[in-house]
C-alpha positions as a Python dict, from the first residue, in 0.01 Angstrom:
ca = {
    (1, 'L'): (0, 0, 0),
    (2, 'E'): (176, -336, 144),
    (3, 'S'): (494, -316, -70),
    (4, 'G'): (537, 65, 38),
    (5, 'I'): (530, -17, 392),
    (6, 'E'): (735, -319, 351),
    (7, 'A'): (999, -96, 185),
    (8, 'L'): (1040, 111, 497),
    (9, 'D'): (1321, 66, 734),
    (10, 'D'): (1245, 54, 1104),
    (11, 'A'): (1323, 449, 1124),
    (12, 'G'): (1083, 478, 826),
    (13, 'L'): (806, 249, 996),
    (14, 'R'): (844, 478, 1318),
    (15, 'A'): (821, 788, 1117),
    (16, 'K'): (487, 646, 948),
    (17, 'T'): (341, 627, 1307),
    (18, 'E'): (431, 997, 1365),
    (19, 'E'): (278, 1086, 1033),
    (20, 'L'): (-55, 881, 1111),
    (21, 'R'): (-44, 1059, 1485),
    (22, 'A'): (-54, 1376, 1308),
    (23, 'K'): (-325, 1296, 1063),
    (24, 'A'): (-548, 1143, 1381),
    (25, 'L'): (-508, 1451, 1565),
    (26, 'G'): (-554, 1671, 1282),
    (27, 'G'): (-882, 1559, 1237),
    (28, 'S'): (-860, 1253, 1007),
    (29, 'T'): (-1129, 973, 1132),
    (30, 'P'): (-1022, 610, 1238),
    (31, 'D'): (-1182, 494, 922),
    (32, 'E'): (-969, 722, 692),
    (33, 'L'): (-658, 575, 876),
    (34, 'L'): (-755, 220, 905),
    (35, 'E'): (-601, 48, 596),
    (36, 'E'): (-271, 231, 651),
    (37, 'A'): (-254, 198, 1015),
    (38, 'F'): (-341, -181, 982),
    (39, 'A'): (-50, -213, 725),
    (40, 'V'): (197, -63, 973),
    (41, 'V'): (84, -293, 1225),
    (42, 'R'): (100, -601, 1008),
    (43, 'E'): (456, -506, 910),
    (44, 'A'): (571, -434, 1269),
    (45, 'A'): (432, -768, 1383),
    (46, 'W'): (621, -923, 1113),
    (47, 'R'): (940, -780, 1182),
    (48, 'A'): (923, -815, 1550),
    (49, 'L'): (728, -1136, 1623),
    (50, 'G'): (757, -1298, 1277),
    (51, 'L'): (387, -1308, 1259),
    (52, 'R'): (197, -1195, 993),
    (53, 'H'): (-190, -1090, 1011),
    (54, 'Y'): (-402, -1302, 783),
    (55, 'D'): (-656, -1122, 591),
    (56, 'V'): (-914, -1296, 817),
    (57, 'Q'): (-727, -1128, 1128),
    (58, 'L'): (-751, -801, 938),
    (59, 'M'): (-1132, -849, 915),
    (60, 'G'): (-1158, -925, 1299),
    (61, 'G'): (-943, -622, 1357),
    (62, 'M'): (-1174, -398, 1138),
    (63, 'A'): (-1498, -535, 1345),
    (64, 'L'): (-1299, -454, 1666),
    (65, 'A'): (-1227, -119, 1544),
    (66, 'E'): (-1572, -26, 1493),
    (67, 'G'): (-1682, -156, 1835),
    (68, 'K'): (-1816, -484, 1740),
    (69, 'L'): (-1752, -837, 1867),
    (70, 'A'): (-1547, -1090, 1655),
    (71, 'E'): (-1585, -1452, 1761),
    (72, 'M'): (-1277, -1661, 1702),
    (73, 'A'): (-1175, -2003, 1769),
    (74, 'T'): (-895, -2130, 1990),
    (75, 'G'): (-563, -2077, 1800),
    (76, 'E'): (-717, -1850, 1537),
    (77, 'G'): (-483, -1541, 1656),
    (78, 'K'): (-707, -1324, 1900),
    (79, 'T'): (-429, -1160, 2052),
    (80, 'L'): (-251, -1065, 1716),
    (81, 'V'): (-586, -930, 1588),
    (82, 'A'): (-624, -700, 1918),
    (83, 'T'): (-304, -529, 1818),
    (84, 'L'): (-492, -374, 1495),
    (85, 'P'): (-746, -166, 1679),
    (86, 'A'): (-547, -95, 1974),
    (87, 'Y'): (-263, 62, 1762),
    (88, 'L'): (-552, 261, 1552),
    (89, 'Y'): (-695, 418, 1859),
    (90, 'A'): (-345, 481, 2025),
    (91, 'L'): (-281, 708, 1748),
    (92, 'Y'): (-548, 926, 1890),
    (93, 'G'): (-407, 910, 2234),
    (94, 'R'): (-681, 667, 2341),
    (95, 'G'): (-555, 382, 2576),
    (96, 'S'): (-661, 10, 2560),
    (97, 'H'): (-633, -313, 2742),
    (98, 'V'): (-563, -661, 2582),
    (99, 'V'): (-710, -897, 2827),
    (100, 'T'): (-664, -1301, 2819),
    (101, 'C'): (-793, -1578, 3050),
    (102, 'S'): (-512, -1804, 2919),
    (103, 'E'): (-205, -1834, 3159),
    (104, 'Y'): (2, -1941, 2869),
    (105, 'L'): (-92, -1632, 2682),
    (106, 'A'): (-55, -1395, 2951),
    (107, 'R'): (291, -1510, 3031),
    (108, 'R'): (400, -1541, 2659),
    (109, 'D'): (260, -1209, 2553),
    (110, 'A'): (428, -1027, 2861),
    (111, 'E'): (753, -1107, 2745),
    (112, 'I'): (689, -946, 2414),
}
């Protein structure tokens, strides 16, 4: 899965989002789209931010996507983790808010 997503150019990555959105609106469940959606987010984060989700961050994203809490220590990438379920549920037209209490992170991430 990862090598196929990495091989896409930027237009192909955008097209993959449209493909996933069509599947979501066509009745596919979040569980059915999770792996491919997370792979798209992981690649987009790498290209846009130079940050790649670690496996443990993907696990945190899975927990959040299931409506569970994921406890993470300072510096473990909570904001990056939040992009995973935010993207997944955006495919269904559901909005989300990513909130941080850190002034530094709020300023940094507002510029992204």
